[in-house]
Coordinates of C-alpha atoms and ligand atoms in Angstrom, one line a residue:
Chain A
X1 CA 17.7 80.0 168.4
X2 CA 17.7 76.4 167.3
X3 CA 14.5 74.5 166.5
X4 CA 14.2 71.3 168.5
X5 CA 10.9 70.1 167.3
X6 CA 9.3 70.8 164.0
X7 CA 5.8 69.6 163.1
X8 CA 4.5 70.2 159.6
X9 CA 1.3 69.2 157.8
X10 CA 0.5 66.7 160.5
X11 CA -2.9 65.0 160.0
X12 CA -4.6 62.3 162.0
X13 CA -8.1 60.9 161.3
X14 CA -10.2 58.6 163.4
X15 CA -12.7 57.2 161.0
X16 CA -14.7 60.2 159.8
X17 CA -13.3 62.6 162.4
X18 CA -10.1 64.6 161.7
X19 CA -8.6 65.0 165.1
X20 CA -5.5 66.8 163.8
X21 CA -5.6 68.7 160.5
X22 CA -2.5 69.8 158.6
X23 CA -1.0 71.1 161.8
X24 CA 2.4 72.8 161.8
X25 CA 4.5 74.5 164.5
X26 CA 7.9 74.6 166.0
X27 CA 9.4 74.3 169.5
X28 CA 12.6 76.1 170.2
X29 CA 15.3 74.4 172.2
X30 CA 15.4 75.5 175.8
X31 CA 12.0 77.1 175.8
X32 CA 8.7 76.2 177.5
X33 CA 6.0 76.1 174.8
X34 CA 2.3 75.9 175.7
X35 CA -0.1 73.9 173.6
X36 CA -3.6 75.3 174.2
X37 CA -7.1 74.7 172.9
X38 CA -10.6 73.8 174.0
X39 CA -11.7 70.3 174.9
X40 CA -11.4 67.9 172.0
X41 CA -9.3 70.2 169.9
X42 CA -6.7 67.6 169.3
X43 CA -4.0 68.4 171.9
X44 CA -3.6 64.9 173.3
X45 CA -3.7 63.5 169.8
X46 CA -0.9 65.8 168.9
X47 CA 1.2 64.6 171.9
X48 CA 0.5 61.0 170.8
X49 CA 1.6 61.7 167.3
X50 CA 4.8 63.3 168.4
X51 CA 5.6 60.6 170.9
X52 CA 4.8 57.8 168.4
X53 CA 1.8 56.5 170.3
X54 CA -0.2 57.2 167.1
X55 CA 0.9 57.1 163.5
X56 CA -0.1 60.2 161.5
X57 CA -2.0 59.9 158.2
X58 CA 0.1 62.7 156.7
X59 CA 2.8 65.2 157.6
X60 CA 6.1 65.0 159.4
X61 CA 7.6 65.3 162.8
X62 CA 11.3 66.3 163.1
X63 CA 13.5 66.3 166.1
X64 CA 16.6 68.5 165.5
X65 CA 16.0 68.1 161.8
X66 CA 15.8 64.3 161.9
X67 CA 12.6 62.8 160.6
X68 CA 11.0 60.7 163.3
X69 CA 7.5 60.5 161.8
X70 CA 5.7 57.3 162.6
X71 CA 8.6 55.7 164.3
X72 CA 7.8 53.2 167.0
X73 CA 7.4 54.9 170.5
X74 CA 10.3 53.1 172.2
X75 CA 12.6 54.4 169.5
X76 CA 11.3 57.9 169.9
X77 CA 11.6 57.6 173.7
X78 CA 15.2 56.5 173.3
X79 CA 15.8 59.3 170.9
X80 CA 15.0 61.8 173.6
X81 CA 11.3 62.6 173.8
X82 CA 9.7 61.7 177.2
X83 CA 6.1 62.2 178.1
X84 CA 3.5 62.1 180.9
X85 CA -0.1 61.2 180.4
X86 CA -3.3 63.2 180.7
X87 CA -4.7 60.5 182.9
X88 CA -1.8 59.7 185.2
X89 CA -0.2 56.4 184.5
X90 CA 2.1 54.8 187.0
X91 CA 2.9 51.1 187.5
X92 CA 0.7 50.4 190.5
X93 CA 2.3 47.3 191.8
X94 CA 5.9 48.6 191.7
X95 CA 7.6 50.9 194.2
X96 CA 8.2 54.5 193.4
X97 CA 11.9 53.7 192.9
X98 CA 11.1 50.9 190.4
X99 CA 8.8 53.2 188.5
X100 CA 11.7 55.6 187.9
X101 CA 14.1 52.8 187.2
X102 CA 11.7 51.9 184.3
X103 CA 12.7 55.2 182.8
X104 CA 16.4 54.6 183.4
X105 CA 16.8 51.0 182.3
X106 CA 15.8 51.2 178.7
X107 CA 17.0 54.6 177.6
X108 CA 19.8 55.3 175.1
X109 CA 22.4 55.0 177.8
X110 CA 20.7 52.7 180.2
X111 CA 21.3 52.5 184.0
X112 CA 20.8 49.3 186.0
X113 CA 21.5 47.9 189.4
X114 CA 22.8 50.2 192.1
X115 CA 23.6 53.0 189.7
X116 CA 19.9 53.0 188.6
X117 CA 18.7 52.9 192.2
X118 CA 20.8 55.9 193.1
X119 CA 19.8 57.9 190.1
X120 CA 16.1 57.1 190.7
X121 CA 16.4 58.3 194.3
X122 CA 18.0 61.5 193.1
X123 CA 15.1 62.1 190.7
X124 CA 12.5 61.3 193.3
X125 CA 14.2 63.9 195.5
X126 CA 14.1 66.3 192.5
X127 CA 10.3 66.1 192.1
X128 CA 9.6 66.2 195.8
X129 CA 9.2 62.5 196.5
X130 CA 12.4 62.1 198.6
X131 CA 11.8 59.4 201.2
X132 CA 9.0 57.8 199.3
X133 CA 11.2 55.5 197.2
X134 CA 9.9 52.3 198.8
X135 CA 6.2 53.2 198.7
X136 CA 4.0 51.3 196.3
X137 CA 2.9 53.6 193.4
X138 CA -0.7 52.7 194.1
X139 CA -0.4 54.0 197.6
X140 CA 0.7 57.5 196.6
X141 CA -1.7 60.4 196.5
X142 CA -2.8 61.8 193.1
X143 CA -0.3 64.6 193.2
X144 CA 2.5 62.3 194.2
X145 CA 1.6 60.0 191.3
X146 CA 1.9 63.0 189.0
X147 CA 5.3 63.8 190.5
X148 CA 6.3 60.1 190.1
X149 CA 5.3 60.2 186.4
X150 CA 7.4 63.3 185.9
X151 CA 10.4 61.7 187.6
X152 CA 10.0 58.7 185.3
X153 CA 9.9 61.0 182.2
X154 CA 13.0 62.9 183.5
X155 CA 14.8 59.6 184.0
X156 CA 15.0 59.3 180.2
X157 CA 17.1 62.5 180.3
X158 CA 14.9 63.8 177.5
X159 CA 15.7 66.6 175.0
X160 CA 12.0 67.3 174.8
X161 CA 9.6 66.8 177.7
X162 CA 5.9 66.5 176.7
X163 CA 3.5 67.3 179.6
X164 CA -0.2 66.6 179.0
X165 CA -2.1 68.7 181.6
X166 CA 0.4 67.8 184.2
X167 CA -0.8 70.6 186.5
X168 CA -4.5 69.7 186.2
X169 CA -6.3 68.7 189.3
X170 CA -3.7 70.2 191.7
X171 CA -4.8 72.5 194.6
X172 CA -3.5 76.0 194.9
X173 CA -0.3 75.2 196.8
X174 CA 0.4 72.1 194.8
X175 CA 0.0 74.2 191.7
X176 CA 2.6 76.7 192.9
X177 CA 5.0 73.9 193.7
X178 CA 4.4 72.3 190.3
X179 CA 5.0 75.6 188.4
X180 CA 8.2 76.1 190.4
X181 CA 9.3 72.6 189.5
X182 CA 8.7 73.0 185.8
X183 CA 10.5 76.4 185.8
X184 CA 13.5 74.9 187.5
X185 CA 13.6 72.0 185.0
X186 CA 13.5 74.6 182.2
X187 CA 16.3 76.5 183.8
X188 CA 18.4 73.3 183.8
X189 CA 17.9 73.3 180.0
X190 CA 15.0 70.9 179.5
X191 CA 12.8 71.9 176.6
X192 CA 9.1 71.5 177.4
X193 CA 6.0 71.3 175.4
X194 CA 3.0 71.4 177.7
X195 CA -0.7 71.1 177.2
X196 CA -2.4 73.2 179.8
X197 CA -5.7 74.7 180.7
X198 CA -4.5 76.6 183.8
X199 CA -4.0 80.1 182.4
X200 CA -1.9 81.4 185.3
X201 CA 0.5 78.6 184.8
X202 CA 0.7 79.3 181.1
X203 CA 1.4 83.0 181.7
X204 CA 4.1 82.2 184.3
X205 CA 5.9 79.4 182.4
X206 CA 5.4 79.6 178.6
X207 CA 7.5 81.9 176.5
X208 CA 5.5 80.8 173.4
X209 CA 2.1 79.2 172.8
X210 CA 0.5 77.2 170.1
X211 CA -3.3 77.2 170.0
X212 CA -5.4 74.4 168.4
X213 CA -9.0 74.5 167.5
X214 CA -10.9 71.6 165.9
X215 CA -7.6 69.9 165.0
X216 CA -6.0 72.9 163.3
X217 CA -3.4 75.4 164.6
X218 CA -5.1 78.7 164.9
X219 CA -2.4 80.7 166.5
X220 CA 1.3 80.5 167.3
X221 CA 3.6 83.0 168.9
X222 CA 4.6 84.8 172.0
X223 CA 2.3 84.1 174.9
X224 CA 1.0 87.6 175.5
X225 CA 0.4 88.2 171.8
X226 CA -1.4 84.8 171.4
X227 CA -3.7 85.5 174.4
X228 CA -5.1 88.6 172.7
X229 CA -5.3 87.1 169.3
X230 CA -9.0 87.3 168.0
X231 CA -8.8 83.7 166.6
X232 CA -7.9 82.4 170.0
X233 CA -10.6 84.3 171.8
X234 CA -13.1 83.1 169.3
X235 CA -12.0 79.5 169.7
X236 CA -12.6 79.6 173.5
X237 CA -15.8 81.6 173.2
X238 CA -17.1 79.0 170.8
X239 CA -16.5 76.4 173.4
X240 CA -18.8 78.1 176.0
X241 CA -21.8 76.8 174.0
X242 CA -21.0 73.0 174.6
Chain B
X1 CA 13.9 40.0 201.7
X2 CA 16.2 39.6 198.7
X3 CA 18.6 36.8 199.5
X4 CA 22.1 36.6 198.0
X5 CA 22.1 35.0 194.5
X6 CA 24.8 32.5 195.4
X7 CA 22.8 31.4 198.5
X8 CA 19.6 31.0 196.5
X9 CA 21.3 29.0 193.8
X10 CA 23.1 26.8 196.3
X11 CA 19.8 26.1 198.1
X12 CA 18.1 25.3 194.8
X13 CA 20.9 22.9 193.9
X14 CA 20.5 21.1 197.2
X15 CA 16.8 20.6 196.7
X16 CA 17.3 19.2 193.2
X17 CA 20.0 16.9 194.4
X18 CA 17.6 15.5 197.0
X19 CA 14.8 15.1 194.5
X20 CA 17.2 13.2 192.2
X21 CA 17.1 10.4 194.8
X22 CA 13.4 9.8 194.5
X23 CA 13.7 6.9 192.0
X24 CA 15.7 5.0 194.6
X25 CA 12.9 5.0 197.1
X26 CA 9.6 5.3 195.1
X27 CA 7.7 2.4 193.7
X28 CA 6.1 2.3 190.2
X29 CA 3.0 4.3 191.2
X30 CA 5.2 6.8 193.1
X31 CA 7.4 7.3 190.1
X32 CA 4.4 7.9 187.8
X33 CA 3.2 10.6 190.2
X34 CA 6.7 12.1 190.4
X35 CA 6.9 12.2 186.7
X36 CA 3.4 13.8 186.4
X37 CA 4.4 16.4 189.0
X38 CA 7.7 17.2 187.3
X39 CA 6.0 17.4 183.9
X40 CA 3.4 19.9 185.0
X41 CA 5.9 21.7 187.2
X42 CA 7.8 22.5 184.1
X43 CA 4.8 23.3 181.9
X44 CA 3.1 25.5 184.5
X45 CA 6.3 27.3 185.5
X46 CA 7.3 27.9 181.8
X47 CA 3.8 29.1 181.2
X48 CA 4.0 31.6 184.0
X49 CA 7.4 32.7 182.9
X50 CA 5.6 34.4 180.0
X51 CA 2.1 34.8 181.1
X52 CA 2.8 35.9 184.7
X53 CA 4.3 39.3 183.8
X54 CA 2.5 39.9 180.5
X55 CA -0.9 38.6 181.7
X56 CA -1.4 36.9 178.3
X57 CA -3.4 33.7 178.9
X58 CA -2.0 31.2 176.4
X59 CA -3.8 28.0 175.5
X60 CA -1.0 27.0 173.2
X61 CA 1.0 25.0 175.7
X62 CA 0.1 21.6 174.1
X63 CA 1.0 22.9 170.7
X64 CA 4.6 23.1 171.7
X65 CA 4.4 20.0 174.0
X66 CA 2.9 18.1 171.1
X67 CA 5.5 19.3 168.6
X68 CA 8.2 18.0 171.0
X69 CA 6.5 14.7 171.4
X70 CA 5.9 14.3 167.7
X71 CA 9.5 15.1 166.8
X72 CA 10.5 12.2 169.0
X73 CA 7.9 10.0 167.5
X74 CA 9.2 10.7 164.0
X75 CA 13.0 10.8 164.7
X76 CA 13.4 8.9 167.9
X77 CA 14.4 5.6 166.4
X78 CA 16.6 6.9 163.6
X79 CA 18.8 9.5 165.3
X80 CA 20.7 9.5 168.6
X81 CA 18.8 10.9 171.5
X82 CA 20.7 14.2 171.9
X83 CA 20.2 15.0 168.3
X84 CA 16.4 14.2 168.6
X85 CA 16.1 16.6 171.5
X86 CA 18.0 19.3 169.6
X87 CA 15.6 18.8 166.6
X88 CA 12.6 19.1 168.9
X89 CA 14.1 22.3 170.4
X90 CA 14.6 23.8 166.9
X91 CA 11.0 22.9 165.8
X92 CA 9.5 24.3 169.0
X93 CA 11.6 27.5 168.7
X94 CA 10.7 28.1 165.1
X95 CA 7.0 27.5 165.8
X96 CA 7.1 29.8 168.8
X97 CA 8.6 32.6 166.6
X98 CA 5.9 32.3 164.0
X99 CA 3.1 32.1 166.6
X100 CA 4.6 34.9 168.7
X101 CA 5.1 37.2 165.7
X102 CA 1.5 36.7 164.5
X103 CA -0.3 36.8 167.9
X104 CA 1.5 39.0 170.3
X105 CA -0.1 42.1 168.8
X106 CA -3.5 40.7 169.8
X107 CA -5.0 41.9 173.0
X108 CA -6.6 39.9 175.8
X109 CA -9.4 37.6 174.8
X110 CA -8.3 37.5 171.1
X111 CA -4.9 36.1 172.1
X112 CA -6.6 33.4 174.2
X113 CA -8.8 32.3 171.4
X114 CA -6.1 32.5 168.8
X115 CA -3.7 30.5 170.9
X116 CA -6.4 27.8 171.3
X117 CA -7.4 27.8 167.7
X118 CA -3.8 27.6 166.6
X119 CA -3.3 24.4 168.6
X120 CA -6.3 22.8 167.0
X121 CA -5.0 23.9 163.6
X122 CA -1.6 22.3 164.2
X123 CA -3.3 19.1 165.4
X124 CA -5.4 19.0 162.2
X125 CA -2.4 19.7 160.0
X126 CA -0.4 16.9 161.7
X127 CA -3.4 14.5 161.3
X128 CA -3.9 15.4 157.7
X129 CA -0.2 15.0 157.0
X130 CA 0.0 11.6 158.7
X131 CA -3.1 10.2 157.0
X132 CA -2.5 11.7 153.5
X133 CA 1.3 11.7 153.2
X134 CA 2.7 9.1 155.5
X135 CA -0.4 6.9 155.6
X136 CA -0.3 6.4 159.4
X137 CA -2.9 7.3 162.1
X138 CA -0.4 6.9 164.9
X139 CA 3.2 6.0 165.7
X140 CA 4.9 3.7 168.1
X141 CA 7.7 5.2 170.2
X142 CA 10.1 2.4 171.2
X143 CA 13.0 3.9 173.0
X144 CA 15.5 2.4 175.3
X145 CA 14.5 4.3 178.4
X146 CA 12.6 3.8 181.7
X147 CA 10.7 5.8 184.3
X148 CA 13.8 6.8 186.2
X149 CA 15.5 8.2 183.1
X150 CA 12.5 10.2 182.1
X151 CA 12.2 11.5 185.7
X152 CA 15.9 12.5 185.8
X153 CA 15.6 14.3 182.5
X154 CA 12.6 16.2 183.6
X155 CA 14.3 17.1 186.8
X156 CA 17.3 18.4 184.9
X157 CA 15.1 20.4 182.7
X158 CA 13.2 21.8 185.7
X159 CA 16.5 22.8 187.3
X160 CA 17.5 24.7 184.1
X161 CA 14.1 26.3 184.0
X162 CA 14.2 27.5 187.6
X163 CA 17.7 28.9 187.1
X164 CA 16.7 30.6 183.9
X165 CA 13.6 32.0 185.5
X166 CA 15.6 33.2 188.5
X167 CA 18.2 35.0 186.4
X168 CA 15.5 36.6 184.1
X169 CA 13.7 37.8 187.2
X170 CA 16.8 39.7 188.2
X171 CA 17.6 41.0 184.7
X172 CA 16.5 44.0 182.7
X173 CA 14.5 41.7 180.5
X174 CA 12.5 40.5 183.5
X175 CA 12.0 44.0 184.7
X176 CA 10.8 45.0 181.2
X177 CA 8.2 42.3 181.3
X178 CA 6.9 43.6 184.6
X179 CA 6.6 47.1 183.2
X180 CA 4.8 45.7 180.2
X181 CA 2.4 43.7 182.5
X182 CA 1.8 46.9 184.5
X183 CA 1.1 49.2 181.6
X184 CA 2.2 48.4 178.0
X185 CA 1.8 52.0 176.9
X186 CA 4.1 53.2 179.6
X187 CA 6.5 50.5 178.7
X188 CA 6.8 51.7 175.1
X189 CA 7.2 55.3 176.2
X190 CA 10.2 54.5 178.4
X191 CA 12.0 52.9 175.6
X192 CA 11.1 49.2 175.9
X193 CA 10.8 47.3 172.7
X194 CA 7.7 45.5 173.9
X195 CA 7.2 43.3 170.9
X196 CA 10.8 42.0 171.2
X197 CA 10.6 41.5 174.9
X198 CA 7.4 39.6 174.8
X199 CA 8.6 37.5 171.8
X200 CA 11.8 36.5 173.6
X201 CA 9.9 35.3 176.7
X202 CA 7.3 33.6 174.6
X203 CA 9.9 31.6 172.6
X204 CA 11.8 30.7 175.8
X205 CA 8.7 29.5 177.5
X206 CA 7.7 27.5 174.4
X207 CA 11.2 25.9 174.3
X208 CA 10.7 24.4 177.7
X209 CA 7.3 23.1 176.8
X210 CA 8.6 21.5 173.7
X211 CA 11.5 19.8 175.5
X212 CA 9.0 18.5 178.1
X213 CA 6.9 16.9 175.3
X214 CA 10.1 15.4 173.8
X215 CA 11.1 13.9 177.1
X216 CA 7.6 12.6 177.9
X217 CA 7.0 11.0 174.5
X218 CA 8.6 7.6 175.2
X219 CA 6.2 7.1 178.1
X220 CA 3.2 6.6 175.8
X221 CA 4.8 4.0 173.5
X222 CA 1.9 4.8 171.1
X223 CA 1.3 8.4 170.0
X224 CA -1.3 10.0 167.7
X225 CA -2.3 13.7 167.2
X226 CA -5.2 13.4 169.6
X227 CA -2.8 12.2 172.4
X228 CA 0.1 14.5 171.7
X229 CA -2.1 17.6 171.1
X230 CA -4.7 17.0 173.8
X231 CA -6.0 20.4 174.8
X232 CA -6.6 19.2 178.3
X233 CA -2.8 19.6 178.8
X234 CA -3.1 23.3 178.0
X235 CA -6.1 23.7 180.3
X236 CA -4.5 21.9 183.2
X237 CA -1.3 23.9 182.9
X238 CA -3.3 27.2 183.1
X239 CA -5.3 26.0 186.1
X240 CA -2.3 24.8 188.0
X241 CA -0.3 28.0 187.3
X242 CA -3.2 30.2 188.3
X243 CA -3.9 28.2 191.5
X244 CA -0.3 28.5 192.5
X245 CA 0.2 32.1 191.5
X246 CA 2.0 33.4 188.5
X247 CA 3.7 36.5 190.1
X248 CA 6.5 34.4 191.6
X249 CA 8.8 31.8 190.1
X250 CA 7.9 29.2 192.7
X251 CA 4.2 30.0 192.6
X252 CA 3.0 27.6 190.0
X253 CA 4.5 24.6 191.9
X254 CA 2.1 25.3 194.7
X255 CA -0.7 24.6 192.3
X256 CA 1.0 21.8 190.5
X257 CA 1.5 19.5 193.5
X258 CA -2.1 19.5 194.9
X259 CA -3.8 19.5 191.6
X260 CA -1.7 16.7 190.1
X261 CA -2.7 14.6 193.0
X262 CA -6.3 15.7 192.8
X263 CA -6.6 15.2 189.1
X264 CA -5.0 11.7 189.4
X265 CA -7.6 10.8 192.1
X266 CA -10.5 12.2 190.1
X267 CA -9.4 10.4 186.9
X268 CA -9.2 7.1 188.8
X269 CA -12.6 7.6 190.6
X270 CA -14.8 9.8 188.3
X271 CA -13.4 9.2 184.8
X272 CA -16.7 10.2 183.3
X273 CA -17.2 13.5 185.1
X274 CA -13.6 14.4 185.0
X275 CA -13.8 17.4 182.6
X276 CA -16.9 18.8 184.3
X277 CA -15.0 18.8 187.6
X278 CA -12.0 20.3 186.0
X279 CA -14.1 23.2 184.8
X280 CA -15.6 23.7 188.3
X281 CA -12.2 23.7 189.9
X282 CA -11.0 26.3 187.4
X283 CA -13.9 28.6 188.2
X284 CA -13.4 28.2 191.9
X285 CA -9.7 29.1 191.7
X286 CA -10.2 32.2 189.6
X287 CA -13.1 33.3 191.9
X288 CA -11.6 32.5 195.3
X289 CA -7.9 33.0 194.7
X290 CA -7.4 35.5 191.9
X291 CA -3.7 36.0 192.9
X292 CA -3.1 32.3 193.5
X293 CA -1.8 30.6 196.6
X294 CA 1.5 32.4 196.4
X295 CA -0.3 35.7 196.1
X296 CA -2.5 34.9 199.1
X297 CA 0.6 34.0 201.1
X298 CA 2.3 37.2 200.1
X299 CA -0.8 39.2 201.2
X300 CA -1.0 37.5 204.6
X301 CA 2.7 38.1 205.3
X302 CA 2.3 41.9 204.6
X303 CA 0.9 42.8 208.0
X304 CA 0.7 46.6 207.8
X305 CA -2.4 48.1 206.4
X306 CA -2.2 50.3 203.3
X307 CA -3.7 53.8 203.2
X308 CA -6.4 54.2 200.7
X309 CA -5.1 56.0 197.5
X310 CA -6.7 59.2 196.5
X311 CA -8.7 58.6 193.4
X312 CA -11.3 61.3 193.4
X313 CA -9.2 63.9 191.5
X314 CA -8.3 61.7 188.5
X315 CA -10.6 63.5 186.2
X316 CA -8.8 66.5 184.8
X317 CA -10.0 69.9 185.9
X318 CA -11.7 72.2 183.5
X319 CA -11.3 75.4 185.6
X320 CA -9.2 78.4 184.9
X321 CA -9.7 79.0 181.2
X322 CA -9.0 82.2 179.4
Ligands
ATP1 N1 -8.4 56.9 169.8 C1 -9.4 57.7 169.4 N2 -10.3 57.2 168.6 C2 -11.3 58.0 168.1 N3 -11.4 59.3 168.4 C3 -10.5 59.9 169.1 C4 -9.4 59.1 169.7 N4 -8.6 59.9 170.4 C5 -9.2 61.1 170.3 N5 -10.3 61.1 169.6 C6 -11.1 62.3 169.2 O1 -10.3 63.2 168.7 C7 -10.7 64.5 169.1 C8 -9.5 65.2 169.8 O2 -9.2 64.5 171.0 P1 -8.0 64.9 171.9 O3 -8.0 63.9 173.0 O4 -6.8 65.0 171.1 O5 -8.4 66.3 172.4 P2 -7.8 67.3 173.6 O6 -7.5 68.5 172.9 O7 -6.7 66.6 174.2 O8 -9.0 67.4 174.6 P3 -9.0 67.6 176.2 O9 -8.8 69.0 176.5 O10 -10.4 67.2 176.5 O11 -8.0 66.7 176.7 C9 -11.8 64.4 170.0 O12 -13.0 64.6 169.3 C10 -11.7 62.9 170.5 O13 -13.0 62.4 170.8
MG2 MG1 -6.3 65.9 176.1

């Protein structure tokens, strides 16, 4: 099995707070890997470090062996890492189609004009937004905005897809649809690293899991094994107090 | 909604051809108004070219305008006119690169203040240089030109500006700028080199401002740093562009025409309270028409009502933990 993403010794400090501390793990190509941990454990910061939104203070990030540490985010995006955001981010005053074209027009092999519009519509269909192409993004419901964000990320035809609590806030039936969608993407060969709190989703989707606590990686491995790891249980039990 | 490009360009060409006839019918006062409108039409449209999509409020307009004017004041009598204009373009472009590279990382209010401070700095440097090195306080600009020539040059520049703006609006660069204006973080994560895109538009916008200053310089006959770098030009440009609306290429013009007429009237009738009134007008515009006249028109023409977006679930859920 080939390693797609390799993080090692990654550290990020915000003033006196070390949000990520000498963290290392790998993501295998073709798999769905879960990134778990209590609130404030550094998951989003990790996503930001991998996608280039933040520059690490130490450590390296490698994509198929190539060092991409601290590269500017647009280069990392063009290099094949796409992401969604914990707090959904769409371009409100653009249509759904335009939002997806944003993901197509500046990637490594850009699409523009009619070709971009056609591909955007195909991706909208793919995430369940068929027929909503002309709608303003601001007018979409929360779950549809999440779908739109995913379509925009897929538009980059990424090698690695970073999802930061993409399933959070969905109701039961939306959640089932979301899980099915991520699974089908995975079956098409997209590698996924997903931050998630919804345990049922993690069990259904993730072959492997990485668990963070207070900025450090406390467990990494097969999902079922990780779930019963004492360090993981302790991390979550510790959280009950706050 | 989206008209054919050839049609739009042909219609634009027809309008400009008609406007080129103005000097044959207007008197001296009419010409000075026409020049003032053309001048601010270029400044405000060029300003909106960059500031519309990026939402950066630049107060550096007159820095570029003044550099254009000063290049003419220094070189106007010793070099042929096309070379002088080219020199102004080079100066404006170089300045815009330096300013852009040093300021476009700044966010919001810091950019506003920096762009204003920078203009003052340039004015002081030019003043210092003139007094200490060339031993002058001002310069005379005697060029063989007249109102009609100045008007036609402005009109030509405006035509190029509108064509450029139209083409950018349809290009990937224009689209990139809209994404940046919408959410700069998203822009970066879809592969847009935001610094480069902003810099390109900033320099392009500054180039048009510089050329406007160069064309306008001969109107003054006497020029000094206080005239060429008068911050009022920057303020008026912003006010006009915001009144008209910066989201559309033709938006700023809707602010330029009424405000040029209004400011002209105020200047003639209330010269002492002019700045105070300018400030009040500015506040009223921002308060009453945040999207400008063009935005208000756009809103009125969209008849259907929008459903309210769901916002109550934005906070992420904390349920279902192991
Ligand atoms: N830009 C920042 N500046 C300062 N501190 C930050 C910044 N971003 C995150 N932090 C801090 O770093 C720590 C880790 O935050 P992070 O957002 O990565 O956690 P998380 O695991 O994603 O949490 P959650 O489950 O709540 O999303 C927190 O203490 C947070 O307050
Ligand atoms: Mg987070």
